[in-house]
Tab-separated table of C-alpha atoms and ligand atoms in Angstrom:
chain	number	residue	atom	x	y	z
A	7	UNK	CA	15.066	5.267	9.126
A	8	UNK	CA	14.268	2.471	6.687
A	9	UNK	CA	11.198	3.416	4.676
A	10	UNK	CA	8.845	0.796	3.296
A	11	UNK	CA	5.172	-0.070	2.977
A	12	UNK	CA	3.040	-1.799	5.600
A	13	UNK	CA	1.667	-3.953	2.785
A	14	UNK	CA	5.158	-5.113	1.773
A	15	UNK	CA	5.799	-8.857	1.802
A	16	UNK	CA	6.442	-10.124	5.356
A	17	UNK	CA	9.937	-11.502	4.613
A	18	UNK	CA	11.125	-8.022	3.600
A	19	UNK	CA	9.768	-6.410	6.742
A	20	UNK	CA	10.905	-9.225	9.026
A	21	UNK	CA	14.454	-9.163	7.644
A	22	UNK	CA	14.616	-5.398	8.176
A	23	UNK	CA	13.310	-5.830	11.720
A	24	UNK	CA	15.869	-8.572	12.387
A	25	UNK	CA	18.745	-6.417	11.138
A	26	UNK	CA	17.611	-3.358	13.078
A	27	UNK	CA	17.586	-5.427	16.252
A	28	UNK	CA	20.915	-7.088	15.536
A	29	UNK	CA	22.754	-3.891	14.533
A	30	UNK	CA	21.268	-2.012	17.484
A	31	UNK	CA	22.314	1.352	16.041
A	32	UNK	CA	19.005	3.143	16.372
A	33	UNK	CA	17.581	2.275	12.946
A	34	UNK	CA	13.801	2.036	12.733
A	35	UNK	CA	11.196	1.104	10.149
A	36	UNK	CA	8.874	3.794	8.859
A	37	UNK	CA	5.916	2.143	7.115
A	38	UNK	CA	3.395	3.954	4.964
A	39	UNK	CA	-0.134	2.741	4.280
A	40	UNK	CA	-0.553	3.987	0.729
A	41	UNK	CA	1.951	4.232	-2.149
A	42	UNK	CA	1.104	7.930	-2.530
A	43	UNK	CA	2.567	8.584	0.956
A	44	UNK	CA	6.043	7.332	0.014
A	45	UNK	CA	7.552	10.560	-1.404
A	46	UNK	CA	6.681	12.513	1.775
A	47	UNK	CA	8.054	9.734	4.013
A	48	UNK	CA	11.475	9.720	2.327
A	49	UNK	CA	13.718	12.494	3.636
A	50	UNK	CA	17.246	13.229	4.842
A	51	UNK	CA	16.749	10.825	7.775
A	52	UNK	CA	16.121	7.900	5.439
A	53	UNK	CA	18.945	5.353	5.344
A	54	UNK	CA	17.276	3.485	2.502
A	55	UNK	CA	13.919	2.980	0.863
A	56	UNK	CA	12.999	-0.686	0.531
A	57	UNK	CA	10.242	-0.951	-2.042
A	58	UNK	CA	8.557	-3.943	-3.625
A	59	UNK	CA	7.958	-3.007	-7.265
A	60	UNK	CA	4.752	-5.055	-7.694
A	61	UNK	CA	2.664	-5.617	-4.586
A	62	UNK	CA	2.083	-9.309	-3.895
A	63	UNK	CA	-1.516	-8.771	-2.788
A	64	UNK	CA	-3.002	-6.122	-5.042
A	65	UNK	CA	-0.629	-6.289	-8.010
A	66	UNK	CA	-0.069	-2.503	-7.724
A	67	UNK	CA	3.074	-1.538	-9.641
A	68	UNK	CA	5.160	1.477	-8.641
A	69	UNK	CA	6.644	3.891	-11.152
A	70	UNK	CA	10.218	2.708	-10.584
A	71	UNK	CA	11.852	5.580	-12.471
A	72	UNK	CA	9.946	8.353	-10.681
A	73	UNK	CA	10.308	6.808	-7.220
A	74	UNK	CA	14.029	6.161	-7.677
A	75	UNK	CA	14.457	9.846	-8.581
A	76	UNK	CA	12.550	10.890	-5.448
A	77	UNK	CA	14.690	8.552	-3.330
A	78	UNK	CA	17.912	9.899	-4.856
A	79	UNK	CA	16.779	13.517	-4.437
A	80	UNK	CA	16.508	12.781	-0.707
A	81	UNK	CA	20.131	11.585	-0.849
A	82	UNK	CA	19.364	7.963	-0.053
A	83	UNK	CA	19.340	4.511	-1.679
A	84	UNK	CA	16.636	2.581	-3.517
A	85	UNK	CA	16.399	-1.162	-2.858
A	86	UNK	CA	13.849	-2.868	-5.100
A	87	UNK	CA	12.191	-6.234	-4.470
A	88	UNK	CA	11.417	-7.742	-7.883
A	89	UNK	CA	9.752	-10.969	-6.694
A	90	UNK	CA	6.582	-10.215	-8.699
A	91	UNK	CA	8.334	-8.300	-11.487
A	92	UNK	CA	11.106	-10.429	-12.905
A	93	UNK	CA	9.777	-12.422	-15.836
A	94	UNK	CA	6.404	-10.684	-15.447
A	95	UNK	CA	6.984	-7.037	-16.431
A	96	UNK	CA	9.850	-5.218	-18.179
A	97	UNK	CA	12.339	-3.767	-15.676
A	98	UNK	CA	15.265	-1.471	-16.498
A	99	UNK	CA	17.329	-1.180	-13.315
A	100	UNK	CA	20.292	0.508	-15.017
A	101	UNK	CA	17.984	2.868	-16.905
A	102	UNK	CA	16.328	4.126	-13.709
A	103	UNK	CA	19.604	4.191	-11.746
A	104	UNK	CA	18.467	1.713	-9.072
A	105	UNK	CA	20.927	0.967	-6.262
A	106	UNK	CA	20.075	-2.615	-5.309
A	107	UNK	CA	17.509	-5.208	-6.327
A	108	UNK	CA	16.591	-8.632	-5.030
A	109	UNK	CA	14.115	-11.203	-6.195
A	110	UNK	CA	13.224	-14.838	-6.428
A	111	UNK	CA	13.364	-17.240	-9.337
A	112	UNK	CA	10.546	-19.523	-8.285
A	113	UNK	CA	7.657	-17.397	-9.518
A	114	UNK	CA	7.628	-15.996	-13.068
A	115	UNK	CA	11.083	-17.411	-13.876
A	116	UNK	CA	9.686	-20.903	-13.359
A	117	UNK	CA	12.511	-22.260	-11.193
A	118	UNK	CA	10.063	-24.093	-8.925
A	119	UNK	CA	9.894	-24.104	-5.124
A	120	UNK	CA	13.301	-23.806	-3.485
A	121	UNK	CA	15.017	-22.250	-6.493
A	122	UNK	CA	17.547	-19.554	-5.575
A	123	UNK	CA	17.055	-15.876	-4.852
A	124	UNK	CA	19.081	-13.276	-6.748
A	125	UNK	CA	20.678	-9.952	-6.013
A	126	UNK	CA	21.436	-7.182	-8.513
A	127	UNK	CA	23.982	-4.442	-7.754
A	128	UNK	CA	25.323	-1.837	-10.211
A	129	UNK	CA	29.082	-1.640	-10.623
A	130	UNK	CA	29.247	1.678	-8.738
A	131	UNK	CA	28.180	0.021	-5.463
A	132	UNK	CA	29.695	-3.425	-5.743
A	133	UNK	CA	33.043	-2.940	-4.043
A	134	UNK	CA	31.584	-0.815	-1.247
A	135	UNK	CA	29.627	-3.792	0.032
A	136	UNK	CA	30.885	-5.619	3.083
A	137	UNK	CA	29.430	-9.134	3.060
A	138	UNK	CA	28.296	-10.180	6.554
A	139	UNK	CA	27.684	-13.763	5.359
A	140	UNK	CA	31.283	-14.191	4.266
A	141	UNK	CA	31.443	-17.721	2.910
A	142	UNK	CA	34.113	-19.241	0.704
A	143	UNK	CA	32.308	-18.562	-2.598
A	144	UNK	CA	32.528	-14.822	-1.926
A	145	UNK	CA	36.301	-15.006	-1.414
A	146	UNK	CA	38.681	-13.492	-3.962
A	147	UNK	CA	40.586	-16.784	-4.297
A	148	UNK	CA	38.264	-19.474	-2.948
A	149	UNK	CA	40.567	-22.372	-3.824
A	150	UNK	CA	43.469	-20.918	-1.836
A	151	UNK	CA	41.505	-22.093	1.186
A	152	UNK	CA	43.024	-19.180	3.028
A	153	UNK	CA	42.002	-18.899	6.698
A	154	UNK	CA	41.549	-15.133	6.224
A	155	UNK	CA	38.495	-13.804	4.340
A	156	UNK	CA	39.252	-11.451	1.452
A	157	UNK	CA	36.200	-10.384	-0.563
A	158	UNK	CA	36.116	-10.894	-4.291
A	159	UNK	CA	36.066	-7.795	-6.490
A	160	UNK	CA	32.708	-6.982	-8.005
A	161	UNK	CA	29.475	-8.934	-7.743
A	162	UNK	CA	31.296	-12.125	-6.673
A	163	UNK	CA	31.530	-10.834	-3.100
A	164	UNK	CA	27.745	-11.087	-2.784
A	165	UNK	CA	27.999	-14.872	-2.845
A	166	UNK	CA	28.154	-16.779	0.412
A	167	UNK	CA	28.667	-20.555	0.373
A	168	UNK	CA	28.194	-23.323	-2.171
A	169	UNK	CA	25.313	-22.499	-4.458
A	170	UNK	CA	22.269	-24.778	-5.056
A	171	UNK	CA	23.476	-26.015	-8.424
A	172	UNK	CA	20.601	-28.385	-9.136
A	173	UNK	CA	18.039	-25.638	-8.502
A	174	UNK	CA	20.063	-23.217	-10.585
A	175	UNK	CA	20.102	-25.591	-13.517
A	176	UNK	CA	16.298	-25.765	-13.342
A	177	UNK	CA	16.166	-21.972	-13.499
A	178	UNK	CA	18.348	-22.184	-16.593
A	179	UNK	CA	15.661	-24.304	-18.313
A	180	UNK	CA	13.094	-21.608	-17.480
A	181	UNK	CA	15.373	-18.868	-18.786
A	182	UNK	CA	16.003	-20.775	-22.033
A	183	UNK	CA	12.298	-20.431	-22.802
A	184	UNK	CA	12.446	-16.667	-22.151
A	185	UNK	CA	15.210	-16.396	-24.733
A	186	UNK	CA	12.687	-17.427	-27.381
A	187	UNK	CA	10.679	-14.251	-26.786
A	188	UNK	CA	11.106	-10.777	-25.289
A	189	UNK	CA	9.681	-8.935	-22.323
A	190	UNK	CA	7.699	-6.431	-24.400
A	191	UNK	CA	5.767	-9.212	-26.156
A	192	UNK	CA	5.215	-10.950	-22.825
A	193	UNK	CA	3.991	-7.713	-21.268
A	194	UNK	CA	1.533	-7.142	-24.132
A	195	UNK	CA	0.104	-10.620	-23.639
A	196	UNK	CA	0.032	-10.384	-19.839
A	197	UNK	CA	-1.953	-7.119	-19.960
A	198	UNK	CA	-4.315	-8.444	-22.621
A	199	UNK	CA	-5.086	-11.601	-20.578
A	200	UNK	CA	-5.493	-9.478	-17.429
A	201	UNK	CA	-7.842	-7.054	-19.225
A	202	UNK	CA	-9.897	-9.962	-20.554
A	203	UNK	CA	-10.103	-11.514	-17.096
A	204	UNK	CA	-11.307	-8.268	-15.481
A	205	UNK	CA	-13.892	-7.735	-18.218
A	206	UNK	CA	-15.215	-11.312	-17.970
A	207	UNK	CA	-15.415	-11.269	-14.169
A	208	UNK	CA	-17.302	-7.986	-14.259
A	209	UNK	CA	-19.656	-9.178	-17.007
A	210	UNK	CA	-20.274	-12.711	-15.787
A	211	UNK	CA	-19.892	-12.437	-12.013
A	212	UNK	CA	-21.406	-8.947	-11.621
A	213	UNK	CA	-24.175	-10.259	-9.340
A	214	UNK	CA	-21.695	-11.309	-6.636
A	215	UNK	CA	-19.826	-9.218	-4.060
A	216	UNK	CA	-16.488	-9.089	-5.863
A	217	UNK	CA	-14.488	-5.880	-6.003
A	218	UNK	CA	-11.410	-5.281	-8.087
A	219	UNK	CA	-8.323	-4.714	-5.903
A	220	UNK	CA	-5.919	-4.230	-8.824
A	221	UNK	CA	-5.516	-1.072	-10.847
A	222	UNK	CA	-7.056	-1.067	-14.326
A	223	UNK	CA	-4.216	1.253	-15.387
A	224	UNK	CA	-1.577	-0.723	-17.253
A	225	UNK	CA	1.195	1.457	-15.827
A	226	UNK	CA	0.133	0.491	-12.285
A	227	UNK	CA	-0.447	-3.213	-12.756
A	228	UNK	CA	1.886	-6.197	-12.599
A	229	UNK	CA	0.967	-9.583	-14.072
A	230	UNK	CA	-1.811	-10.452	-11.652
A	231	UNK	CA	-5.408	-9.479	-11.025
A	232	UNK	CA	-6.876	-9.541	-7.508
A	233	UNK	CA	-10.483	-9.383	-6.459
A	234	UNK	CA	-11.818	-9.044	-2.934
A	235	UNK	CA	-14.672	-11.247	-1.770
A	236	UNK	CA	-16.024	-11.438	1.813
A	237	UNK	CA	-15.502	-15.222	1.738
A	238	UNK	CA	-12.327	-15.099	-0.303
A	239	UNK	CA	-10.665	-18.014	1.463
A	240	UNK	CA	-13.554	-20.435	0.939
A	241	UNK	CA	-14.068	-19.296	-2.657
A	242	UNK	CA	-10.395	-19.895	-3.462
A	243	UNK	CA	-10.457	-23.348	-1.856
A	244	UNK	CA	-13.466	-24.205	-4.036
A	245	UNK	CA	-11.656	-22.911	-7.139
A	246	UNK	CA	-8.544	-24.923	-6.309
A	247	UNK	CA	-10.662	-28.054	-5.832
A	248	UNK	CA	-12.002	-27.440	-9.365
A	249	UNK	CA	-8.500	-27.132	-10.818
A	250	UNK	CA	-8.219	-23.313	-10.932
A	251	UNK	CA	-5.038	-23.058	-8.889
A	252	UNK	CA	-4.584	-19.495	-7.689
A	253	UNK	CA	-4.044	-17.952	-4.275
A	254	UNK	CA	-5.847	-16.483	-1.337
A	255	UNK	CA	-4.143	-13.676	0.579
A	256	UNK	CA	-5.391	-12.068	3.770
A	257	UNK	CA	-7.651	-10.183	3.958
A	258	UNK	CA	-10.305	-11.356	1.473
A	259	UNK	CA	-8.027	-11.318	-1.608
A	260	UNK	CA	-8.461	-13.771	-4.475
A	261	UNK	CA	-5.202	-13.492	-6.425
A	262	UNK	CA	-5.042	-14.651	-10.037
A	263	UNK	CA	-1.544	-14.696	-11.519
A	264	UNK	CA	-1.100	-14.613	-15.310
A	265	UNK	CA	2.254	-16.081	-16.196
A	266	UNK	CA	2.455	-14.688	-19.711
A	267	UNK	CA	4.669	-17.451	-21.096
A	268	UNK	CA	2.034	-20.114	-20.756
A	269	UNK	CA	-1.254	-18.741	-19.371
A	270	UNK	CA	-3.660	-18.677	-22.320
A	271	UNK	CA	-6.690	-16.522	-23.013
A	272	UNK	CA	-8.847	-19.650	-22.763
A	273	UNK	CA	-7.451	-20.259	-19.259
A	274	UNK	CA	-8.751	-16.842	-18.211
A	275	UNK	CA	-12.137	-17.691	-19.746
A	276	UNK	CA	-12.288	-21.101	-18.017
A	277	UNK	CA	-11.239	-19.614	-14.678
A	278	UNK	CA	-14.045	-17.039	-14.845
A	279	UNK	CA	-16.613	-19.708	-15.787
A	280	UNK	CA	-15.528	-21.812	-12.803
A	281	UNK	CA	-15.624	-18.760	-10.536
A	282	UNK	CA	-19.141	-17.928	-11.761
A	283	UNK	CA	-20.295	-21.483	-11.102
A	284	UNK	CA	-18.718	-21.597	-7.625
A	285	UNK	CA	-20.441	-18.306	-6.733
A	286	UNK	CA	-23.794	-19.101	-8.364
A	287	UNK	CA	-24.123	-22.544	-6.768
A	288	UNK	CA	-22.530	-21.315	-3.524
A	289	UNK	CA	-20.504	-24.484	-3.603
A	290	UNK	CA	-17.828	-22.596	-1.653
A	291	UNK	CA	-20.002	-23.181	1.425
A	292	UNK	CA	-19.360	-26.949	1.278
A	293	UNK	CA	-16.024	-28.258	2.429
A	294	UNK	CA	-13.909	-28.918	-0.642
A	295	UNK	CA	-12.578	-32.301	-1.576
A	296	UNK	CA	-8.987	-32.673	-0.684
A	297	UNK	CA	-6.919	-34.929	-2.824
A	298	UNK	CA	-6.464	-37.781	-0.422
A	299	UNK	CA	-3.162	-39.496	-0.312
A	300	UNK	CA	-2.946	-42.820	-2.062
A	301	UNK	CA	-2.147	-44.555	1.193
A	302	UNK	CA	-5.324	-43.313	2.875
A	303	UNK	CA	-7.487	-44.327	-0.049
A	304	UNK	CA	-5.819	-47.684	-0.324
A	305	UNK	CA	-6.572	-48.489	3.288
A	306	UNK	CA	-10.087	-47.108	3.288
A	307	UNK	CA	-11.178	-48.557	-0.044
A	308	UNK	CA	-9.858	-51.928	0.995
A	309	UNK	CA	-11.694	-51.857	4.296
A	310	UNK	CA	-14.915	-50.622	2.598
A	311	UNK	CA	-14.781	-53.373	0.020
A	312	UNK	CA	-13.610	-56.029	2.434
A	313	UNK	CA	-10.176	-56.190	0.968
A	314	UNK	CA	-10.582	-55.468	-2.698
A	315	UNK	CA	-12.819	-53.273	-4.884
A	316	UNK	CA	-13.337	-56.247	-7.186
A	317	UNK	CA	-14.669	-58.374	-4.399
A	318	UNK	CA	-11.909	-60.943	-4.143
A	319	UNK	CA	-8.669	-59.386	-2.848
A	320	UNK	CA	-7.437	-61.149	0.244
A	321	UNK	CA	-9.883	-64.038	-0.113
A	322	UNK	CA	-8.521	-65.054	-3.476
A	323	UNK	CA	-4.991	-65.027	-2.212
A	324	UNK	CA	-3.918	-61.724	-3.682
A	325	UNK	CA	-0.975	-60.213	-1.890
A	326	UNK	CA	-2.685	-56.811	-1.851
A	327	UNK	CA	-2.285	-53.486	-3.580
A	328	UNK	CA	0.984	-52.873	-5.223
A	329	UNK	CA	0.190	-49.591	-6.886
A	330	UNK	CA	-2.863	-47.399	-7.399
A	331	UNK	CA	-3.291	-44.617	-9.880
A	332	UNK	CA	-6.050	-42.179	-8.980
A	333	UNK	CA	-7.736	-39.907	-11.451
A	334	UNK	CA	-10.115	-37.493	-9.741
A	335	UNK	CA	-13.097	-35.724	-11.175
A	336	UNK	CA	-14.500	-34.018	-8.156
A	337	UNK	CA	-17.435	-31.959	-7.085
A	338	UNK	CA	-17.446	-30.338	-3.669
A	339	UNK	CA	-18.026	-33.334	-1.486
A	340	UNK	CA	-17.695	-36.374	-3.664
A	341	UNK	CA	-14.950	-37.607	-5.879
A	342	UNK	CA	-15.289	-40.054	-8.701
A	343	UNK	CA	-12.001	-41.780	-8.979
A	344	UNK	CA	-10.710	-44.110	-11.588
A	345	UNK	CA	-8.672	-46.582	-9.676
A	346	UNK	CA	-6.168	-48.650	-11.592
A	347	UNK	CA	-4.820	-51.254	-9.298
A	348	UNK	CA	-1.809	-53.381	-9.883
A	349	UNK	CA	-1.701	-56.388	-7.617
A	350	UNK	CA	1.631	-57.888	-6.824
A	351	UNK	CA	0.569	-61.086	-8.560
A	352	UNK	CA	-1.792	-59.827	-11.272
A	353	UNK	CA	-2.045	-57.255	-13.999
A	354	UNK	CA	-3.686	-53.824	-13.869
A	355	UNK	CA	-7.447	-53.571	-13.473
A	356	UNK	CA	-9.599	-50.477	-13.377
A	357	UNK	CA	-12.868	-49.510	-11.803
A	358	UNK	CA	-14.645	-46.218	-11.128
A	359	UNK	CA	-15.705	-45.607	-7.563
A	360	UNK	CA	-17.612	-42.634	-6.191
A	361	UNK	CA	-16.672	-41.744	-2.666
A	362	UNK	CA	-17.597	-39.022	-0.230
A	363	UNK	CA	-14.601	-37.426	1.338
A	364	UNK	CA	-13.942	-35.485	4.468
A	365	UNK	CA	-12.052	-32.228	4.409
A	366	UNK	CA	-8.981	-32.970	6.423
A	367	UNK	CA	-5.492	-34.277	5.865
A	368	UNK	CA	-6.693	-37.813	6.417
A	369	UNK	CA	-9.671	-37.614	4.088
A	370	UNK	CA	-11.302	-40.996	3.796
A	371	UNK	CA	-14.430	-42.762	2.652
A	372	UNK	CA	-17.355	-42.231	4.932
B	27	PLP	C1	7.382	-9.387	-2.637
B	27	PLP	C2	8.027	-10.653	-2.148
B	27	PLP	N1	9.274	-10.617	-1.668
B	27	PLP	C3	9.881	-11.743	-1.262
B	27	PLP	C4	9.252	-12.955	-1.341
B	27	PLP	C5	9.975	-14.213	-1.020
B	27	PLP	O1	10.311	-14.337	0.268
B	27	PLP	P1	11.039	-15.692	0.717
B	27	PLP	O2	12.446	-15.527	0.378
B	27	PLP	O3	10.751	-15.695	2.177
B	27	PLP	O4	10.391	-16.818	-0.002
B	27	PLP	C6	7.952	-13.043	-1.813
B	27	PLP	C7	7.272	-14.354	-1.863
B	27	PLP	O5	6.147	-14.525	-2.140
B	27	PLP	C8	7.330	-11.872	-2.230
B	27	PLP	O6	6.084	-11.904	-2.715
């Protein structure tokens, strides 16, 4: 049995399902619905417990030390997913005696989309691992180019093929910034911003149907705060259109992540003010402005203005738009854009145009 939570991130559950099917050795997933059910679900039939430390939806944080002890008492292994922990909360894998950990570098480590995943394995388990994805970087002597695979000793055998070096160097930039501080200071700030955010939402948005989905207890909270709202998706789209870029997660969850390195207290304040406005004006009911692609706007503005927003364009022999820089200040259905246009034969000119947009990938002037 592989024990996990039904609310775990889909990739974790899908990978386990894929392996169970491929190995075809009678493994099965046992999923619990509440963190409190985990200890009872882990027993002598458990092959491993696969637990995400901080839940991606609610921000609930497990007690890693206590749960690892429970898992070990049952004679099995603890695999921790640290996707929402690394860079967000202090983690002491050696201290708690964890067996394996995985995570991504594109969230709180600031590596950006596509940056590599990581695996952590204590020395006691490293050489017992048989790498199914046995690429040349996991080989003991990769440059021998030997036709026979021989795993490296230690953590090196967890590598597969050539690593994404460019992405890794971007992660290094993110890590350099972490070296200027420490996780305890970051944790203090993250909790303080989260506390402020909860307090402000409850004070200023109390008239609206928002309910806190994240624990108020510091020991049970990662670096995010989630609220449920019956129209969570629409509300989040309206927030994003107003520059408050957070996430919606099914069902009904508005997820606000506080990256402690650079999310400021004033950002929490501004986000709550925008949320209050979106809820009070019910602007979430209107389709939000999508940031139209330059190409769409170029075509549509030109056809609206018969070739050129300045009224000459094609008639005066201009070769057309060479470049356009768009600066949006948007409400829900209109966008005022500063258009700086560089013609192929003339210098830059600017004009402000108010347009009404449609909510689709080919948003255009109506
Ligand atoms: C808990 C958790 N695990 C894993 C992942 C990453 O999965 P993937 O490798 O599919 O991006 C995420 C991404 O959001 C996550 O939240």
